[in-house]
Coordinates of C-alpha atoms and ligand atoms in Angstrom, one line a residue:
X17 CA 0.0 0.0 0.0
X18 CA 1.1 3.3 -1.0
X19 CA 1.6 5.8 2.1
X20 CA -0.7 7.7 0.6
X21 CA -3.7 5.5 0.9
X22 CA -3.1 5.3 4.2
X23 CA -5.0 7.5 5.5
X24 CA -6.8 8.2 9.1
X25 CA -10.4 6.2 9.8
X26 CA -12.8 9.1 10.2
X27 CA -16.3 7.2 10.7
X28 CA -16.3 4.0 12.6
X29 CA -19.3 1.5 12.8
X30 CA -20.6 2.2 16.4
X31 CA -21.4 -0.6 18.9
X32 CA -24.2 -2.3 18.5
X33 CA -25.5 -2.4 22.3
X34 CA -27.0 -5.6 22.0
X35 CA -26.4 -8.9 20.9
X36 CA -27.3 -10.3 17.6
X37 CA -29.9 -12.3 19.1
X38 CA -31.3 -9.9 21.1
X39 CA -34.3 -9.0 19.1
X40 CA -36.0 -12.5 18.8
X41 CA -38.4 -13.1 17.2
X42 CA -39.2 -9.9 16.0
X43 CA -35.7 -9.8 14.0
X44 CA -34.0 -12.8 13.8
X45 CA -30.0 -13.1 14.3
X46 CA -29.1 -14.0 11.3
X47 CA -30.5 -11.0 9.6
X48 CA -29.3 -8.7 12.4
X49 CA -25.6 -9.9 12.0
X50 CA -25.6 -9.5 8.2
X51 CA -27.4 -6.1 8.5
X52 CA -25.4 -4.7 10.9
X53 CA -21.7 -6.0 9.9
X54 CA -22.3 -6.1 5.8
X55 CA -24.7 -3.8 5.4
X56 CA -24.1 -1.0 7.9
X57 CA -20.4 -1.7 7.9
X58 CA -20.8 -1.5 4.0
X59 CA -22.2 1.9 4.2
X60 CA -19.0 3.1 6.6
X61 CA -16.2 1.6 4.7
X62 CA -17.4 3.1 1.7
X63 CA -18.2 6.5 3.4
X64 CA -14.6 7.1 4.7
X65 CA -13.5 5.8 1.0
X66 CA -15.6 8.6 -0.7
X67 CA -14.5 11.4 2.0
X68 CA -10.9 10.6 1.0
X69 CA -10.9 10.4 -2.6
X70 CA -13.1 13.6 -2.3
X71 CA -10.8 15.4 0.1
X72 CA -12.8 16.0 2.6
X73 CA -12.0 16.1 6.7
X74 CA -12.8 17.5 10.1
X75 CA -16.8 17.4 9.1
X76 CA -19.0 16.2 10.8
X77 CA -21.9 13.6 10.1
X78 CA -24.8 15.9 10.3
X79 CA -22.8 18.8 9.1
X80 CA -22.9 17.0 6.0
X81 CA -26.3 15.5 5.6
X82 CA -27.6 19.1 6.3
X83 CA -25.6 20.2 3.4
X84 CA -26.0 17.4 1.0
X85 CA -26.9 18.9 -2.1
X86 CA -23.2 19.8 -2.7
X87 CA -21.9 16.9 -2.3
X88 CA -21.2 13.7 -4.4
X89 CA -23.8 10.8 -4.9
X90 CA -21.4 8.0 -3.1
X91 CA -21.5 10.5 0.1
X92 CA -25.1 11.0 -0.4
X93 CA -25.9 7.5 -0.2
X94 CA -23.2 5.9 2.6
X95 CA -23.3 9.5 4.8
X96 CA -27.1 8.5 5.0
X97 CA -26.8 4.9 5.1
X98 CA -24.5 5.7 8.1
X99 CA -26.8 7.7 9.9
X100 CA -29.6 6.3 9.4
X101 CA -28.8 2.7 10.9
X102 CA -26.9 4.1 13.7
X103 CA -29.8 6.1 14.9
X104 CA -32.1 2.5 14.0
X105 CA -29.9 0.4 16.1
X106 CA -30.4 2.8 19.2
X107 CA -33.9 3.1 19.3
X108 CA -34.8 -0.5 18.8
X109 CA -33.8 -2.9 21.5
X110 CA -34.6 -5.9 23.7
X111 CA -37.3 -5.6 26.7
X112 CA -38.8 -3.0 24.9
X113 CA -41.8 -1.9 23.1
X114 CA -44.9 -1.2 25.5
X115 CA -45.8 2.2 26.1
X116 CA -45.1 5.5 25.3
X117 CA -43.1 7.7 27.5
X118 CA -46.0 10.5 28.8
X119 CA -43.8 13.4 27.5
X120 CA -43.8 11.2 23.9
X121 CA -47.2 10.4 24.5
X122 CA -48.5 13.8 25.0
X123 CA -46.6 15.2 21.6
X124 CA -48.6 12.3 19.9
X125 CA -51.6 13.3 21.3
X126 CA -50.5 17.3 20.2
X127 CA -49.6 15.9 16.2
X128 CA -51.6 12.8 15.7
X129 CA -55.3 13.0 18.2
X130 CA -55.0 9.5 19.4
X131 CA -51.8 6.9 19.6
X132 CA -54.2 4.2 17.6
X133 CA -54.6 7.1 14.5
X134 CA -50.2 7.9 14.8
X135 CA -49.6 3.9 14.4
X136 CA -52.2 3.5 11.9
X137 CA -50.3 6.7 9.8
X138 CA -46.7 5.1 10.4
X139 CA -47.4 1.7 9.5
X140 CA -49.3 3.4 6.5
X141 CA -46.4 5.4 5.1
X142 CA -43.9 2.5 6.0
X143 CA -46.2 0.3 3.5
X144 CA -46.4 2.8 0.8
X145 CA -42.9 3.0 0.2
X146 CA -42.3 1.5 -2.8
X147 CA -38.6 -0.2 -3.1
X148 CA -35.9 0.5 -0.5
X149 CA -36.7 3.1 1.9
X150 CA -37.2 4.4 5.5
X151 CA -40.2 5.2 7.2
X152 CA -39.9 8.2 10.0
X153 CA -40.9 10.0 12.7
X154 CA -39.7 13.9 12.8
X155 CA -39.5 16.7 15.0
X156 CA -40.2 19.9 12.9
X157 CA -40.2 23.7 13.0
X158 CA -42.9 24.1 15.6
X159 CA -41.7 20.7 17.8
X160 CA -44.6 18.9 16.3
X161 CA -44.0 15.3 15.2
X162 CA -44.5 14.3 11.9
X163 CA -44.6 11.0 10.0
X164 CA -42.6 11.4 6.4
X165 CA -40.8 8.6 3.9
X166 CA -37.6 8.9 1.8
X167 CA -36.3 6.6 -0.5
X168 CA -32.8 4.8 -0.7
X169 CA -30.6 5.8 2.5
X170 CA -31.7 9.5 2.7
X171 CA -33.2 10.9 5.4
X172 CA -35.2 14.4 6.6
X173 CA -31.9 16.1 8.3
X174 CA -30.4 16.6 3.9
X175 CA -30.9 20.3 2.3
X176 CA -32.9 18.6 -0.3
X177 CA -35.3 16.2 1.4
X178 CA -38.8 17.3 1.8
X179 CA -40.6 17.7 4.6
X180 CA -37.2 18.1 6.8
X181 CA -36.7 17.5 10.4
X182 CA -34.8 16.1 12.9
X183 CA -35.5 12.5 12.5
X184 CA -36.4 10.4 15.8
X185 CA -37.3 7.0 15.2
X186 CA -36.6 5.4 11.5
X187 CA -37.8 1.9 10.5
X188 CA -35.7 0.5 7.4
X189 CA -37.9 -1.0 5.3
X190 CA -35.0 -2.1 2.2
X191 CA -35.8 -5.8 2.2
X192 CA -31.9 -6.8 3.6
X193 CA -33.7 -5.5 6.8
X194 CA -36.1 -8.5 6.8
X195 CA -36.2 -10.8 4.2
X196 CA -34.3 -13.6 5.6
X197 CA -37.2 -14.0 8.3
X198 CA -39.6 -12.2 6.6
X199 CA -39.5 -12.7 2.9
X200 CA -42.4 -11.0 1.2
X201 CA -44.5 -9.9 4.5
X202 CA -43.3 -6.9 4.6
X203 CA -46.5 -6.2 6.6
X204 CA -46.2 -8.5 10.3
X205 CA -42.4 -7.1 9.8
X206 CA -43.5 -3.3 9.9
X207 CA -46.4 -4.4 12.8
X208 CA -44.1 -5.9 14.9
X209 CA -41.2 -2.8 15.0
X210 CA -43.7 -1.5 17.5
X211 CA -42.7 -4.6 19.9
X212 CA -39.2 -3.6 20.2
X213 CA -39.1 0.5 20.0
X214 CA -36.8 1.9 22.8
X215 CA -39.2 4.7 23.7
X216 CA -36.6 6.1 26.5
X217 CA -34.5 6.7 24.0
X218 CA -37.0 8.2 21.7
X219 CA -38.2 10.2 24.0
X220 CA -34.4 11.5 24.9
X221 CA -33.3 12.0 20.7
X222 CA -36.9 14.4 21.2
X223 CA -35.9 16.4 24.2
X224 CA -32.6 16.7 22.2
X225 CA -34.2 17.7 19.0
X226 CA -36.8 20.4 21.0
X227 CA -33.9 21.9 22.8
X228 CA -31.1 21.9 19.8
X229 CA -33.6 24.7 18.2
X230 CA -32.7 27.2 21.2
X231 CA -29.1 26.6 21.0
Ligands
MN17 MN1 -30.5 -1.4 6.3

């Protein structure tokens, strides 16, 4: 190797703070081991590849999704890939599910009249997506929460993405995220996400998000 290609890791695959198997039966271990090493592991190796070639350091993750639009489609696509399953990975997780935290519960109340109606909208939008996407949940402007789609790895924090927010809770609904166990019900696999939300840490990233716009 050339000194030159030697150059210093800038993004590194985060810990996934559970095991593989953690999440069974909703997501099997098997599917959890190839999403997060291959897939998500994918997505950084190939990030910190693009942000070389393209000469670009000392910026951060969100820095760039919020300015997207100017840069290159590999960065696009493995910046968001990145984010997207590290912030999936954290809000799912074993022992969890049940209910809403009452601060989360009231801002559903505030944005969606009834917890049944918001569930009913989310699982809606996550079915709709046609091909690989995410479905999420968003804080906007007036710290209402909203319930929006993109397609491929991008998500609501990029310039260019419509409506935009600060994304809360994601569901990846690109078949690598449940085939295996899955295969073509794409349905019981977006119905049973609600059994292993981590709604602590939901309701934290909201806090965050609420706060963040009087900083
Ligand atoms: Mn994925």
């Amino acid at each position: 190797m050339k000194t030159q290609e030697i150059t210093e890791t800038l993004i590194a695959l985060p810990e996934l703070p559970y095991s593989f198997k953690a999440l069974e039966p909703y997501i099997d271990r098997e599917t959890m081991e190839v999403h997060y090493k291959l897939h998500h592991g994918g997505y950084v190796s190939n990030l910190n590849k693009a942000l070389n070639e393209n000469n670009i350091h000392n910026k951060g993750l969100e820095e760039i999704l919020k300015s997207i639009s100017k840069y290159p489609k590999e960065i696009r696509n493995n910046a968001g890939g990145h984010y997207n399953h590290s912030l999936f990975w954290q809000t799912i997780g074993p022992d969890c599910g049940g209910d809403l935290t009452p601060y989360l519960m009231e801002a559903v109340d505030r944005s969606f009249n009834s917890l049944e109606n918001f569930k009913r909208e989310f699982e809606k939008s996550a079915m709709a997506i046609f091909g690989s996407g995410w479905a999420w949940i968003i804080v906007d402007e007036n710290n209402m929460l909203k319930i929006t789609s993109t397609h491929n790895q991008d998500n609501p924090l990029m310039d260019d993405v419509k409506p935009n927010g600060i994304p809360i809770l994601g569901l990846d609904v690109w078949e690598h995220a449940y085939y295996l166990k899955y295969y073509n019900n794409k349905a019981e696999y977006v119905r049973n996400f609600w059994s292993i939300i981590n709604w602590e840490k939901v309701d934290e990233l909201y806090k965050e998000a609420v706060l963040s716009k009087y900083i």
